[in-house]
Amino acid sequence: MPGLEDLYREIILDHYRTPRNRGELAPPAVRAEGHNPLCGDEIQVYLDVKDGVVSDIKIGGQGCSISQSSASMMSAAVKGKSVDEIRNLVRRFKHMMSIEEEDETAPPLDESKPLGDLEALRGVVKFPVRIKCATLAWNTLLDGLSQSN
Amino acid sequence: MTFDPAVIKKDFPLLEREINGKPVVYLDSANTSQKPRQVIDAMSRFMETSYAPINRSAYQLAAESTDAFEGARAAVRRFINAPRVNEVVFTKNATEALNLVAHSWGGANLRAGDAVVLTHMEHHANIVPWHMLAAERGIELRWVPLTADGQLDLTNLPKLLDGAKVLSFTAMSNVLGTLTPVKQLVDAAHAAGAIAIVDGCQYVPHNPTDVQAWGADFLAFSSHKLCGPSGIGVLWGRESLLDAMPPFLGGGNMIADVRLDGFSCAELPAKFEAGTPPITEAIGMHAAIGYLSALGMGNIRAHEADIAAYAINTLKARYGDDITIHGPTDPAVRGATLSFQFKNVHPHDVSQVLDQANVCVRAGHHCAKPLMKLLGSNATARASFYIYNSTADADALADALANAGDLFGF
């Protein structure tokens, strides 16, 4: 049985204690909302998308340490990045969470850049029930990006 | 015989299991209960010796199977003191039983503008079917609010019931553990000319049930929460009401005649039992009812009032204001289902940490999102105790919680 230290890494607890990019963005920013129907966690992702770049992102909602820290790390990782880079990052993150690609025609993953803090969430795979917690923010981000198109 | 959970526990093979060399502390019986050897054996024996179709064939095996199935129905009648055995309808679970009433009775009797009164502590199974009916035909839903300590606030009940056709409510909250005043609610409904539907899913496994003493019109509950198998539940209803209702699902077994131009319904209870029912599950439910009845439902209730008091006192003594236990503190008006918030630790994380000690609790919204909203959170952790849980299990919960405080206590 994997130990709690595999799941609750210090960097995860740090993002949970001190979440980055909390708040809201006023329209015309995109607002996407995600729910985990099993546990009741909810999240709002606000995106300012200008010229194909996410110039600002804010996170609202409440949830467990894994969903909140994942959202916080995600916000830090995508801010200032291009939509294409972000879509690649979402795929890499889901790959790390052992989630199979749905789109077989997708371009090959670019794994040249390090995942940074996000690596800390790799241990979540050992706790399959929690994978949904970790991916909630990312699926909501995808929803927001689709809206911004 | 004294009621000894340590002795009772030995009847449950799963509770002998160890994970990582440590015993399982099962505190999730409000979700679903574990099964005693007596139930497992009864189901195996039936499948090994007597399994055959019911109500369809003339050979001896089929007759034995039919007798066993109807024996289960008779046992359910005695268990809830229903007046007549043909008022006991087997369903898939309590959810299906409540949907049956809403769809069939509600469909036949409710019109646009008619009011259905529910409470703020209902499970989704007693909310969504009524929402569906509201969307379909514009009925009005009214809600009995809660007091600060998680009991029903009946101050305005007569006003809420004024002109209403239905009062549908839980006898015990699956989140707060609150026992509701069933008789009083039934009487109030009848005084207003409404029918009274009781969701007994949480109550029936833990308390003596007497539908005649209540004077209720319908009762729904499931087998899997009372030590029986999943896949079978019960709707009890007054014969006069069930008789006047249109059928729910159509198919085999529920008909008297089928022609090219129509059909006629079978008598009760077959009218509401389309298709092959859960036969082996009925035999298992019969065994479970026998098992609980031998322990004594009154003894079970007394044990759970004791263990609720013990668990509340233990957790409060150890953690004080760091733990909030929702629902009433008085064991006289609550069962041993405890939802709690520990420090500022998210219930999901509480449950994860407890799992390291094999302490099994539910974390989430418990299929009661409107109630969660009232409690001001999206989720709670919930420990629920049953016949096989002792004070040692409450101690194990209290011990394991300390680890959550160490990890997340900031």
PDB file of C-alpha atoms in Angstrom, chain B residues 182-192 196 214-215:
ATOM      1  CA  VAL B 182     -42.821  10.027  11.907  1.00  0.00           C
ATOM      2  CA  LYS B 183     -46.189   9.595  13.628  1.00  0.00           C
ATOM      3  CA  GLN B 184     -46.586  13.326  14.145  1.00  0.00           C
ATOM      4  CA  LEU B 185     -45.730  14.027  10.513  1.00  0.00           C
ATOM      5  CA  VAL B 186     -48.103  11.362   9.215  1.00  0.00           C
ATOM      6  CA  ASP B 187     -50.914  12.736  11.385  1.00  0.00           C
ATOM      7  CA  ALA B 188     -50.243  16.281  10.196  1.00  0.00           C
ATOM      8  CA  ALA B 189     -50.277  15.152   6.565  1.00  0.00           C
ATOM      9  CA  HIS B 190     -53.571  13.329   7.003  1.00  0.00           C
ATOM     10  CA  ALA B 191     -55.129  16.249   8.861  1.00  0.00           C
ATOM     11  CA  ALA B 192     -54.349  18.361   5.792  1.00  0.00           C
ATOM     12  CA  ALA B 196     -47.687  10.437   3.850  1.00  0.00           C
ATOM     13  CA  TRP B 214     -47.382   5.209  12.145  1.00  0.00           C
ATOM     14  CA  GLY B 215     -50.526   5.179  10.036  1.00  0.00           C
TER      15      GLY B 215
END
